[in-house]
CSV table of C-alpha atoms and ligand atoms in Angstrom, one decimal:
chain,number,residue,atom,x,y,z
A,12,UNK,CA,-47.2,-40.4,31.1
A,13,UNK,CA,-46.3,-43.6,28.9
A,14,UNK,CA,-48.6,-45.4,26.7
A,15,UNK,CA,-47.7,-49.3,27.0
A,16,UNK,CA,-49.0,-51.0,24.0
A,17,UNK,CA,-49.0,-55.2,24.5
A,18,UNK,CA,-48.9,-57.6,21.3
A,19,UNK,CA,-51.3,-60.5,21.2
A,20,UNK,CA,-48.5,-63.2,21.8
A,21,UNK,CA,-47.5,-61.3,25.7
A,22,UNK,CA,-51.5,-61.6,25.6
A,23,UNK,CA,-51.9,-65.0,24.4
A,24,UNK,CA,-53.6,-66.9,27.8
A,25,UNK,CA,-54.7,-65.3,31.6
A,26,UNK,CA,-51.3,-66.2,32.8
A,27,UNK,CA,-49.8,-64.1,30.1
A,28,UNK,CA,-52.3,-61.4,30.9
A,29,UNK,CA,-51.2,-62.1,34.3
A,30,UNK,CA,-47.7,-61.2,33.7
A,31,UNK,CA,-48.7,-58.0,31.7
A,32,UNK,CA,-50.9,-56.8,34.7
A,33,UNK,CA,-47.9,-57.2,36.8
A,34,UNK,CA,-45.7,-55.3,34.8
A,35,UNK,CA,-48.4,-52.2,33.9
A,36,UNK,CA,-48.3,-52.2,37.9
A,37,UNK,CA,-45.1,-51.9,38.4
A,38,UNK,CA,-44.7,-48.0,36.8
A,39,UNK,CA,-47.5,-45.6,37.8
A,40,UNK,CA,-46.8,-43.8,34.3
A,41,UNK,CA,-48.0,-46.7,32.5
A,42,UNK,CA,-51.5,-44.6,32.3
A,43,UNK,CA,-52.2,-45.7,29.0
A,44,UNK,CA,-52.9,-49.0,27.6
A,45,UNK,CA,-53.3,-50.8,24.7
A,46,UNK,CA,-53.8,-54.3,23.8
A,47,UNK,CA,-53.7,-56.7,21.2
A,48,UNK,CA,-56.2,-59.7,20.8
A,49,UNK,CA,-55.0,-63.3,22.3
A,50,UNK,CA,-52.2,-64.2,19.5
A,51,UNK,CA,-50.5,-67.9,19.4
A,52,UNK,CA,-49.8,-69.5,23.1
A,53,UNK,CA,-47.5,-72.4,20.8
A,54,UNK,CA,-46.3,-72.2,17.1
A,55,UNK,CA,-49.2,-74.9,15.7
A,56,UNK,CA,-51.4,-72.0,17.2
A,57,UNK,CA,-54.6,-69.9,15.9
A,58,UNK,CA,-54.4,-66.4,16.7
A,59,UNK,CA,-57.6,-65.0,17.8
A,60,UNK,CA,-58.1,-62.6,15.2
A,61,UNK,CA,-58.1,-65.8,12.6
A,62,UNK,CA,-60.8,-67.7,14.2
A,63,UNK,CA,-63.1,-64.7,14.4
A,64,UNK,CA,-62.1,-64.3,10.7
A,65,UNK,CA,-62.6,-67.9,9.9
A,66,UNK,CA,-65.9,-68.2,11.9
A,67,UNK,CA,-67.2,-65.1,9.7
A,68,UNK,CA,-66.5,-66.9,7.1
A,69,UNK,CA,-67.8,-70.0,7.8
A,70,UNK,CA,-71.0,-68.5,8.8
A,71,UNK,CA,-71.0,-66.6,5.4
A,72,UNK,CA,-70.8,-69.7,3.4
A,73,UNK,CA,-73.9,-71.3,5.6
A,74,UNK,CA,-71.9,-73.1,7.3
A,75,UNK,CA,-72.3,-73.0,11.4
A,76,UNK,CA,-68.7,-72.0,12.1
A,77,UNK,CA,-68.8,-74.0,15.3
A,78,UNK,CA,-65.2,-75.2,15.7
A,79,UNK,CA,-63.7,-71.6,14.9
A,80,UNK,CA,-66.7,-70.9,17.4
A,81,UNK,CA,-65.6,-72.9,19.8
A,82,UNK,CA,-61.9,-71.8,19.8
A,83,UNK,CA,-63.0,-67.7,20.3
A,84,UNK,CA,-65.0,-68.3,23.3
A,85,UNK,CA,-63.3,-71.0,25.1
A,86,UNK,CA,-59.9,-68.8,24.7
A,87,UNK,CA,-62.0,-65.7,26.7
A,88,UNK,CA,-63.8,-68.0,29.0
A,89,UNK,CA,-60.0,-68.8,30.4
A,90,UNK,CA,-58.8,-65.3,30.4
A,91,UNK,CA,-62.3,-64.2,31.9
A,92,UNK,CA,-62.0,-67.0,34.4
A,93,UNK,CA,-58.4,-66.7,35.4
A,94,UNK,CA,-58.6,-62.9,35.8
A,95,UNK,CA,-60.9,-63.8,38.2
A,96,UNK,CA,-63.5,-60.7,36.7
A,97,UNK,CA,-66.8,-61.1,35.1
A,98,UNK,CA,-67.4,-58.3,32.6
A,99,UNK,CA,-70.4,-60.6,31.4
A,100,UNK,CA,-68.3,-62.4,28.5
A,101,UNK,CA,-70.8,-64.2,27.7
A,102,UNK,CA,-73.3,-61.9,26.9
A,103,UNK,CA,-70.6,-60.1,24.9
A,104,UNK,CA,-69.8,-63.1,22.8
A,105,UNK,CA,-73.2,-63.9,22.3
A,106,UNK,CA,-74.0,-60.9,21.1
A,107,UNK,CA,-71.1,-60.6,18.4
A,108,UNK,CA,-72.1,-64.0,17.5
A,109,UNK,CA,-75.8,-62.1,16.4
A,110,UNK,CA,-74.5,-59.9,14.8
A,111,UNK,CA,-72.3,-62.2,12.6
A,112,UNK,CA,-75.2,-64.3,11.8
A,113,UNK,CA,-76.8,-60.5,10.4
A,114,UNK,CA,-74.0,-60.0,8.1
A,115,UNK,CA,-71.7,-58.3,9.6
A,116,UNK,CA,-68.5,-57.1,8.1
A,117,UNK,CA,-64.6,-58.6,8.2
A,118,UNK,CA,-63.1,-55.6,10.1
A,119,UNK,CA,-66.1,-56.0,12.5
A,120,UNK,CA,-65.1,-59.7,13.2
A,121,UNK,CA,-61.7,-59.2,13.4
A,122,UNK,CA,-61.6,-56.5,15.2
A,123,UNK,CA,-63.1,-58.3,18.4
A,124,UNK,CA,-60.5,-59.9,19.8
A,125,UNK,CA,-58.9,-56.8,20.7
A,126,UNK,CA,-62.2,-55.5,21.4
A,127,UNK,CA,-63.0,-58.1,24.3
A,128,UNK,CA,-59.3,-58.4,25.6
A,129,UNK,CA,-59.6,-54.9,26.2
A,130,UNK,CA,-62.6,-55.3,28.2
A,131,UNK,CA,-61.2,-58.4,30.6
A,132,UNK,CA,-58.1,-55.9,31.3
A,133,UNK,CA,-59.7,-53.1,31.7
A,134,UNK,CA,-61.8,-54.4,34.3
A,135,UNK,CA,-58.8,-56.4,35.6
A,136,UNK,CA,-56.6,-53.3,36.1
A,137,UNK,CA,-59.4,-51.4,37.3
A,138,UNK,CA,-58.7,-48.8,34.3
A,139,UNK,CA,-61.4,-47.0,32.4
A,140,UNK,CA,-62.8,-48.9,28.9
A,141,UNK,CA,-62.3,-46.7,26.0
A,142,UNK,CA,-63.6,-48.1,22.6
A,143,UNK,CA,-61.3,-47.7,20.0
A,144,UNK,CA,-64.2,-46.5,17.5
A,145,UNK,CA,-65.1,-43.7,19.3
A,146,UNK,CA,-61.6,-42.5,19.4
A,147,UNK,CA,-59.7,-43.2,16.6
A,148,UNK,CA,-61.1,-42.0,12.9
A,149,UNK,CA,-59.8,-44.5,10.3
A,150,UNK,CA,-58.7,-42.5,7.1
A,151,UNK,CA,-58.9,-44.1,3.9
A,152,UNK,CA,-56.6,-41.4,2.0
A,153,UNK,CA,-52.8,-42.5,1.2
A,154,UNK,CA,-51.0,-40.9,2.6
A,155,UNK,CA,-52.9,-42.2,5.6
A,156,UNK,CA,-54.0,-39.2,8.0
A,157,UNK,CA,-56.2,-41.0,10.9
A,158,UNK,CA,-57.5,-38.9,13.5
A,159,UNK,CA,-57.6,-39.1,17.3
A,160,UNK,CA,-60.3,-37.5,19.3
A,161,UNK,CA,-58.1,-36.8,22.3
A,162,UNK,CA,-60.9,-34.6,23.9
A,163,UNK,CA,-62.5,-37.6,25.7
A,164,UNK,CA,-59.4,-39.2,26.4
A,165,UNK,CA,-58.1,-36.5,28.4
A,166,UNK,CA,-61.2,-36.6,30.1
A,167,UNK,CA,-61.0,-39.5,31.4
A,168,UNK,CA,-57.2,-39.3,32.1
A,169,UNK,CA,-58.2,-36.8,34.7
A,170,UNK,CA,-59.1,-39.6,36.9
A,171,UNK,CA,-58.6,-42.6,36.1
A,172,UNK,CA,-56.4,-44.2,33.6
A,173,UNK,CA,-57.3,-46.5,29.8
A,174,UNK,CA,-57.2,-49.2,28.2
A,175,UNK,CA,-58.3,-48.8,24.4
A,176,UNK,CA,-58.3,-52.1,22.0
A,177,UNK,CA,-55.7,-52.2,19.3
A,178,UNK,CA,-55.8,-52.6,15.7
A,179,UNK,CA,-59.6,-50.5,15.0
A,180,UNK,CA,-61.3,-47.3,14.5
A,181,UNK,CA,-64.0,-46.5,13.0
A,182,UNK,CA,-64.5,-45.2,9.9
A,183,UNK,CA,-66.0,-42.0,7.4
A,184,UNK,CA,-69.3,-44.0,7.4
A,185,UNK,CA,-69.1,-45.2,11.6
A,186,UNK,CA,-69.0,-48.7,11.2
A,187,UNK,CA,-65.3,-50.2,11.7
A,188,UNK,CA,-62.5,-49.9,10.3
A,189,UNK,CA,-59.4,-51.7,11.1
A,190,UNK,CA,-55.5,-51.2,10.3
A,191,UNK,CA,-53.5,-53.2,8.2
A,192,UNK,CA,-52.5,-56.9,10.2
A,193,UNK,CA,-50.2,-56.4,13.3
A,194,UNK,CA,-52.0,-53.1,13.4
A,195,UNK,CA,-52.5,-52.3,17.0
A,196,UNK,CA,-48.6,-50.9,17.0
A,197,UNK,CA,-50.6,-48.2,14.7
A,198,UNK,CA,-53.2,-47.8,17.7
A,199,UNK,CA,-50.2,-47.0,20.5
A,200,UNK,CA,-48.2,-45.0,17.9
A,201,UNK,CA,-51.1,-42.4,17.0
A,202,UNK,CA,-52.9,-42.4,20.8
A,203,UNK,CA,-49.4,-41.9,22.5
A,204,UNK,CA,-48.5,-38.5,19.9
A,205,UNK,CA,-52.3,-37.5,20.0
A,206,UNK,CA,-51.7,-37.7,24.1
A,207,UNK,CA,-48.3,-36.1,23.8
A,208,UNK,CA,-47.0,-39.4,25.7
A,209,UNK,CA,-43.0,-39.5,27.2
A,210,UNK,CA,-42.8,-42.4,25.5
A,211,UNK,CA,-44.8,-45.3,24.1
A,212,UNK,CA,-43.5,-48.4,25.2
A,213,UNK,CA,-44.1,-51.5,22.7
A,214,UNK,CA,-44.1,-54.6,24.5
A,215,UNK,CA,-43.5,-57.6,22.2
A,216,UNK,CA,-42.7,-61.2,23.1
A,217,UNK,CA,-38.8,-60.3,21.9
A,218,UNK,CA,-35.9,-58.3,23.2
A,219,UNK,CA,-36.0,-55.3,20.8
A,220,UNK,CA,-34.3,-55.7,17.6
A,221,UNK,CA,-31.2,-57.4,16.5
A,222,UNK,CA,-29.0,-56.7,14.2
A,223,UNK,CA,-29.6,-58.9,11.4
A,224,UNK,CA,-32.4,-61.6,10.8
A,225,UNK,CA,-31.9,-64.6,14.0
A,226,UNK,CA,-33.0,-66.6,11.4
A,227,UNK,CA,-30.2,-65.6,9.5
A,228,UNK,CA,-27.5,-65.7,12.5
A,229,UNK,CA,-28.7,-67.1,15.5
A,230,UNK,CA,-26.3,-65.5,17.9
A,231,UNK,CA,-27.4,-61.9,16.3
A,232,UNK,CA,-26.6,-59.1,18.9
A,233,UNK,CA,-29.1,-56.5,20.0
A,234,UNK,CA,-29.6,-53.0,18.8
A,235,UNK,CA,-30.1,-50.7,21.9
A,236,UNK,CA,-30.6,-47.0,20.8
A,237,UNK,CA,-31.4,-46.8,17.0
A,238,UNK,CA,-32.9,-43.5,14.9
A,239,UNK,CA,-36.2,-43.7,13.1
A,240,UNK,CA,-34.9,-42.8,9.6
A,241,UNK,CA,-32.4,-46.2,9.8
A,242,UNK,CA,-35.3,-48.7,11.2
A,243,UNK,CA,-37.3,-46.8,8.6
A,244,UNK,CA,-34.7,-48.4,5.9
A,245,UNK,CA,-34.8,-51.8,7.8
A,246,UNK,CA,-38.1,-52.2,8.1
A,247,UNK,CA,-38.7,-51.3,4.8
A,248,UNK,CA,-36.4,-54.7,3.7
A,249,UNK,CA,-38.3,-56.8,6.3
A,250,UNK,CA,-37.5,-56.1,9.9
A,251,UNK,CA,-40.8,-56.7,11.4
A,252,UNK,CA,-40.6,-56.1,14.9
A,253,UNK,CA,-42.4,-52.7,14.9
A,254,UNK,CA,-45.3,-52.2,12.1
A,255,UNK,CA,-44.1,-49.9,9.5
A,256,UNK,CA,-47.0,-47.6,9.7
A,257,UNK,CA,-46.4,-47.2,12.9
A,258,UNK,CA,-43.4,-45.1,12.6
A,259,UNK,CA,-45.1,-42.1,11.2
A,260,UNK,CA,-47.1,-40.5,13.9
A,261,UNK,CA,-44.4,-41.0,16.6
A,262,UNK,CA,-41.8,-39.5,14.4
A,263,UNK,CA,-43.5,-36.8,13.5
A,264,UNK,CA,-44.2,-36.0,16.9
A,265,UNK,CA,-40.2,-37.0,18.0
A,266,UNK,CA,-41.9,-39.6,20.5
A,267,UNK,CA,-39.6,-42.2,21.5
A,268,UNK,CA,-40.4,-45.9,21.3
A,269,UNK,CA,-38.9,-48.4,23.4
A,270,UNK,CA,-39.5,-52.6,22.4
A,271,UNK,CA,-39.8,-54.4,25.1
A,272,UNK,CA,-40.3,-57.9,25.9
A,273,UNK,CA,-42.6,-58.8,28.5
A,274,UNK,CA,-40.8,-62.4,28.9
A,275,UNK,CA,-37.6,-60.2,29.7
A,276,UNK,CA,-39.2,-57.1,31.3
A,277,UNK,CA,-35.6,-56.0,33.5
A,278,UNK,CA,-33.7,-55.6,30.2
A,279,UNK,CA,-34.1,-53.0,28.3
A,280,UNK,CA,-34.9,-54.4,24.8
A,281,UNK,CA,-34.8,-51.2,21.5
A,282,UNK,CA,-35.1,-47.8,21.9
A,283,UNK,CA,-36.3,-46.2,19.0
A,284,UNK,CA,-35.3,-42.1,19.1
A,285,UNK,CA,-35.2,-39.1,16.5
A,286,UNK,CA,-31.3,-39.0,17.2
A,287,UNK,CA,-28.3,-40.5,18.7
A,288,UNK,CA,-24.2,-39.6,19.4
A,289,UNK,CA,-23.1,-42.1,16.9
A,290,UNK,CA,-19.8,-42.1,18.9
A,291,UNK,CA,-21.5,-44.0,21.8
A,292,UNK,CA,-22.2,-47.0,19.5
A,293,UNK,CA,-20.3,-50.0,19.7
A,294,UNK,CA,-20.8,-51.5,16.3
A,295,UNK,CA,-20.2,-49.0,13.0
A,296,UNK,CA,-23.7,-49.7,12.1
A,297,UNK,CA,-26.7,-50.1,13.0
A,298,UNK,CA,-28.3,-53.7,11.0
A,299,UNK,CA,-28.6,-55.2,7.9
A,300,UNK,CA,-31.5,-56.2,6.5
A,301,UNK,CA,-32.0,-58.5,3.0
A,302,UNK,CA,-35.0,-59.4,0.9
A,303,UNK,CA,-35.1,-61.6,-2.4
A,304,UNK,CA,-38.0,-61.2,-5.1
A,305,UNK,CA,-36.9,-58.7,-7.2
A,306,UNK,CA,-36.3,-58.0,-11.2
A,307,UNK,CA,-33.3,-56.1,-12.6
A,308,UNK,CA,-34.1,-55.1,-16.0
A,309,UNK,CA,-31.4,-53.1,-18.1
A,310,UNK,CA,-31.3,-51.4,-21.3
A,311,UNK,CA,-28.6,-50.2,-22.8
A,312,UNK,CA,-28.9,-48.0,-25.9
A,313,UNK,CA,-26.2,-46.3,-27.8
A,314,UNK,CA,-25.5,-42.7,-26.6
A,315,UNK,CA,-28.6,-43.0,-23.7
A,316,UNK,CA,-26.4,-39.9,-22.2
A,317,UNK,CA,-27.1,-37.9,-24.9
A,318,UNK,CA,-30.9,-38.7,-25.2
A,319,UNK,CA,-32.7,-36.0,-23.4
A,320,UNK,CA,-36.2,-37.2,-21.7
A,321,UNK,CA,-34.5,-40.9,-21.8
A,322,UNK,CA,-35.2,-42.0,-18.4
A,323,UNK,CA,-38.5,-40.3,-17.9
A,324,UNK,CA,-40.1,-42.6,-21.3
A,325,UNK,CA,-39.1,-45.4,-19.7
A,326,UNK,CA,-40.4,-44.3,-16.1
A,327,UNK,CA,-43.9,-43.3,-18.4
A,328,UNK,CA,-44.9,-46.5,-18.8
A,329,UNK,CA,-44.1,-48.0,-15.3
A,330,UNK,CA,-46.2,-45.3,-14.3
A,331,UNK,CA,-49.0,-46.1,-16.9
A,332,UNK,CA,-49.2,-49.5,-15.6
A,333,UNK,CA,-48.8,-48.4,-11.6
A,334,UNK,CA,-45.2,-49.9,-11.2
A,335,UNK,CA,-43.1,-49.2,-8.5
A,336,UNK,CA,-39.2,-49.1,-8.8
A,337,UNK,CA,-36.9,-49.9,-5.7
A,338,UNK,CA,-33.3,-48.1,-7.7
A,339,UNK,CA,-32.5,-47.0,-11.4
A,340,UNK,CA,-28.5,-47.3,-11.2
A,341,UNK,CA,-27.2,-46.7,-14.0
A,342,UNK,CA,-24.0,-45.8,-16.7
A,343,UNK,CA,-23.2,-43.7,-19.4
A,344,UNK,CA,-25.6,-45.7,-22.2
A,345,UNK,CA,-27.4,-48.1,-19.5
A,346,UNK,CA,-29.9,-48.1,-17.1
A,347,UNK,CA,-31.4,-50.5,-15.0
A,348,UNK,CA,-34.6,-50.7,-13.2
A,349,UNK,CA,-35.3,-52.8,-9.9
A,350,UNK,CA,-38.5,-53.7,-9.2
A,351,UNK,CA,-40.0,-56.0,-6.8
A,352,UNK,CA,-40.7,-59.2,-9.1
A,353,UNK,CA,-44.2,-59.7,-7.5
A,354,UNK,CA,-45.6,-56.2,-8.8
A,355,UNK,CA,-44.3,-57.0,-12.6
A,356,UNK,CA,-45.0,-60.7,-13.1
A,357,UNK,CA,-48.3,-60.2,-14.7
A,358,UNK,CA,-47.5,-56.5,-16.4
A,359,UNK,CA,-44.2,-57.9,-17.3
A,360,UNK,CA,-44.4,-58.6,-21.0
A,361,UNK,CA,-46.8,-55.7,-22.3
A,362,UNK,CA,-44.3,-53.0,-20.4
A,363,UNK,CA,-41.2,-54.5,-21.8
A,364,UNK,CA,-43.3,-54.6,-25.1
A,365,UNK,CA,-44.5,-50.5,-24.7
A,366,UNK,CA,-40.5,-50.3,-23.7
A,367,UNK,CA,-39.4,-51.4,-27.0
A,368,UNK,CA,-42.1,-49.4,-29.0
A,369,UNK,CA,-41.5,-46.3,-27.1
A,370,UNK,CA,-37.6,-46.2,-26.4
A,371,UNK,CA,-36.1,-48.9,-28.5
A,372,UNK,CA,-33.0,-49.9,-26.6
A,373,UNK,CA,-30.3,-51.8,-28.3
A,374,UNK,CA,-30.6,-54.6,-25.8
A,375,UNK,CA,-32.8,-55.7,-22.9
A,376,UNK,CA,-31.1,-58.1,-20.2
A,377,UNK,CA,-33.1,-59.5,-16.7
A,378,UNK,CA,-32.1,-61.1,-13.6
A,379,UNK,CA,-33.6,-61.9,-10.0
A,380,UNK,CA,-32.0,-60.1,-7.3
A,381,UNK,CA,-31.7,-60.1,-4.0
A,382,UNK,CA,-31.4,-56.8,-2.3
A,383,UNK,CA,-29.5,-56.3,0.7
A,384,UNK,CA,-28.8,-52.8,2.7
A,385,UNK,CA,-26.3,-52.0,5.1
A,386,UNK,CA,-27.8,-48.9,7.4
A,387,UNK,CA,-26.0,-46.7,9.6
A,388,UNK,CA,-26.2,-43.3,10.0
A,389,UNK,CA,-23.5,-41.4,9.0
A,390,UNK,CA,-21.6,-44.5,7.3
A,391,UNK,CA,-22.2,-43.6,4.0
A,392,UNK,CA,-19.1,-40.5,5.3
A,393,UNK,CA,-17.2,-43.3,6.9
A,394,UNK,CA,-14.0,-44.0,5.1
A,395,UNK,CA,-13.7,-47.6,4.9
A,396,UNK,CA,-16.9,-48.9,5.1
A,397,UNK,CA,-17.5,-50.0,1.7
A,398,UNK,CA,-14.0,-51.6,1.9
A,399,UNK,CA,-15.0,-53.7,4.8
A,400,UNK,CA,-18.8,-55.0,3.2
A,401,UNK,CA,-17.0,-55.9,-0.1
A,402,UNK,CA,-14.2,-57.7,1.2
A,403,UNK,CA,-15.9,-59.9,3.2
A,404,UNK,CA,-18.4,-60.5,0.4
A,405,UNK,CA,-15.6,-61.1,-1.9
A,406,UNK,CA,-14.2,-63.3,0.9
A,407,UNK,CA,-17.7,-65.3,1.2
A,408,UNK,CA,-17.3,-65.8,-2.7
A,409,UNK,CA,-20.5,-63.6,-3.5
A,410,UNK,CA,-20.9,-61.7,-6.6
A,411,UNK,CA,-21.8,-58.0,-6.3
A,412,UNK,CA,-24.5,-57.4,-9.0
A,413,UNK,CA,-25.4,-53.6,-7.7
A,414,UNK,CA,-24.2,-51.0,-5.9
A,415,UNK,CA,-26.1,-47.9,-4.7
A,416,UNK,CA,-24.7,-45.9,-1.9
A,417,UNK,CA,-25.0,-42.0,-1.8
A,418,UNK,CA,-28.6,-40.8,-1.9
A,419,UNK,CA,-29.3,-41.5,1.4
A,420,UNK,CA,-26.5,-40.8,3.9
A,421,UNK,CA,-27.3,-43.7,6.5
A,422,UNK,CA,-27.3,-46.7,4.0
A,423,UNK,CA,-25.6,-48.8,1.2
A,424,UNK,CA,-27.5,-50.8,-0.9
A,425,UNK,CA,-26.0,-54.4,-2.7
A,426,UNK,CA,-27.3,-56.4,-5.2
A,427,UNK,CA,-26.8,-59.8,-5.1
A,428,UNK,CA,-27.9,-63.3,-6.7
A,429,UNK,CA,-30.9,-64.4,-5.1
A,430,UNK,CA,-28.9,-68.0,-4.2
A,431,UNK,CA,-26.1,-65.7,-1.9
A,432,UNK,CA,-28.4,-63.8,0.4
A,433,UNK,CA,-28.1,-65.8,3.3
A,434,UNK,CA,-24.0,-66.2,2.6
A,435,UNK,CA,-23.6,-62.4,1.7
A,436,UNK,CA,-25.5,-61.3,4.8
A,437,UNK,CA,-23.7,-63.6,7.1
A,438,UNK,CA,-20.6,-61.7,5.5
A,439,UNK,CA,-21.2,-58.7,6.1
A,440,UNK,CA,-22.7,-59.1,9.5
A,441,UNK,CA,-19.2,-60.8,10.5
A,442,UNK,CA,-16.9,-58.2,9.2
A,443,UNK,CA,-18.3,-55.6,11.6
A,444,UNK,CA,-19.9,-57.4,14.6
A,445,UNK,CA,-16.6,-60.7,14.4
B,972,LIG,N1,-54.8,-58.8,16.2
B,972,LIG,C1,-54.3,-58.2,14.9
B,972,LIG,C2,-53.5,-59.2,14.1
B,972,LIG,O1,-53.4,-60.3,14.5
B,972,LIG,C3,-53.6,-56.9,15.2
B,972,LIG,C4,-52.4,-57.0,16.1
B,972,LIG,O2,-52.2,-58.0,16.8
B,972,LIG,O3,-51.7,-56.0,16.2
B,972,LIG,O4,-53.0,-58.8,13.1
């Protein structure tokens, strides 16, 4: 049994629906479903779940919300229409538009666009309606535990199969409770290890992952097979193609994921496992991913090495003031911290000042950073992969500010002015793909 989660823009309009339908038919162990809300048909687009968020608003502020209004029910009037059901869409819309008018909460008005596209293909599969917050138990602990019920789902799996809405639960107190934006990946992940699924299929409307950023290089080639720990490390630096939080109930549970695009459903798009033969890969790693925004701040003090406790003062009062570091490389009588520039600009001068007062290094020096990380499994073992990344940077004519490689087997980390990302990743991406 697969789960088969669909993103909002393979569920934009009915002829998009259309397509999905066709392509849940076509594999009887699609039993599962779950959907997204109607995302962008163009680019110049609204997504669904930002009118019902603007009409809240609107209607919050007095105002009558009408055009944002407009835009929700005329999108499910189409689908409704198209699908050629009637699940009584009006009434439904009516009815949330009560309830908005009472005061009802954000994740309540967000969360109907999955809610009513979940309805319309439910009743267009002929598959049984499951509500998502009567399922799924929202936790608001971190580390994030949420909860399936799987008791009536198996129920109903008996005889028929589901469709359950994306992106929601419900909460400690009942009302709703939804997941972070892009959240119904979060939905299929948890449902399909609660439901001990073969698989959970994604379906986005791209082929898998690439290798690097198409932004970045256009002509990027695919990743077919890749482990969770290394798109753990890319997602981490911005591959966005699968919600991060998503990763942690299927991995825990060894479930494999498979991205699909429903614009290309014969190919085969990224399969996401707990292993692979690295040998059967064509390319010595697997991507490279790159971010800018961060703040390298080093102190160097005369015999650090010697100072016992050194690293941990300085560690104290990121702590105090609930910083985050990314990597602390470091030398005999320096250290540096890297931190993400966004979560230090406003802390930035009273920690460098309780820095000076409490470890009084001989110097202080800061730069911006961009970060860029090479992942692989098993490359970190490879002899000549560090030779390859920093000729080609040195090639390109980028600077190497950091170097971390080591910790982790599967990926090295570069530092690298802000200004050379694009160039440095280009770089490296040509060195092992040519
Ligand atoms: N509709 C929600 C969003 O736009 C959740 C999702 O699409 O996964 O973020």
């Amino acid at each position: 049994m697969k789960v088969a989660k669909f993103g909002g823009s393979s569920l934009a309009d009915s002829s998009a629906v259309l397509r999905v339908i066709d392509i849940i038919q076509s594999d009887p162990s699609r039993r599962v479903i779950v959907v997204s809300a109607p995302g962008k048909r163009n680019p110049d687009d609204i997504k669904i779940t930002d009118q019902l968020s603007n009409w809240r608003t609107q209607i919050h502020l007095g105002h009558t919300g009408n055009e944002a209004m407009e835009a929700v029910y005329s999108r499910f009037f189409e689908i409704e229409k198209n699908l050629g059901v009637n699940i009584g869409i009006h009434t439904e819309l009516l009815d949330i538009e009560e309830r908005l008018k009472g005061g009802a909460s954000y994740e309540y008005a967000v969360s109907r666009g999955e809610y009513l596209n979940g309805l319309l293909i439910a009743e267009a599969l002929d598959f049984q309606f499951k509500d998502a917050a009567d399922v799924i138990r929202v936790s608001n602990l971190e580390p994030v535990e949420h909860h399936v019920f799987t008791r009536p789902l198996k129920m109903v799996l008996k005889k028929n199969n589901l469709v359950i809405p994306g992106f929601y639960g419900q909460g400690e107190d009942s009302t709703i409770r939804t997941f972070s934006r892009g959240g119904s990946d979060i939905t299929g992940a948890l449902i399909a290890s609660a439901l001990n699924a073969s698989e959970y299929e994604n379906w986005t409307d791209v082929l898998g992952m690439k290798m690097v950023d198409p932004r970045i290089v256009p002509k990027a080639v695919g990743i077919p097979e890749i482990t969770f720990q290394e798109m753990r490390e890319l997602s981490y630096m911005g591959f966005e193609v699968f919600h991060e939080e998503a990763m942690f109930p299927v991995w825990k549970s060894n479930l494999p994921v498979h991205i699909r695009s429903t614009a290309e459903p014969n190919k085969l798009g990224t399969l996401i496992t707990p292993n692979i033969d690295r040998a059967k890969r064509k390319y010595d790693i697997a991507g490279i991913a790159g971010k800018d925004g961060f703040t390298s701040l080093t102190f160097k003090k005369r015999l650090m090495n010697k100072e016992v406790g050194y690293v941990r003062k300085l560690l104290s009062v990121l702590e105090r003031h609930q910083v985050s570091f990314e990597h602390i490389p470091g030398s005999i009588d320096t250290v540096s911290l890297i931190v993400e520039s966004e979560k230090l600009t406003a802390k930035k001068d009273l920690i460098l000042e309780e820095i000076d007062h409490e470890c009084s290094p001989d110097s202080v020096t800061e730069s911006q950073m961009a970060i860029i990380s090479i992942v692989g499994i098993g490359i970190v073992r490879q002899v000549g992969i560090a030779a390859k990344i920093f000729s080609a940077l040195s090639e390109a004519g980028v600077n190497i500010e950091m170097i971390n490689q080591g910790s982790s087997e599967l990926n090295v980390i570069i530092g690298v002015k802000e200004s050379d990302l694009k160039k440095a990743i280009k770089a490296i991406y040509h060195t092992f793909v040519a």
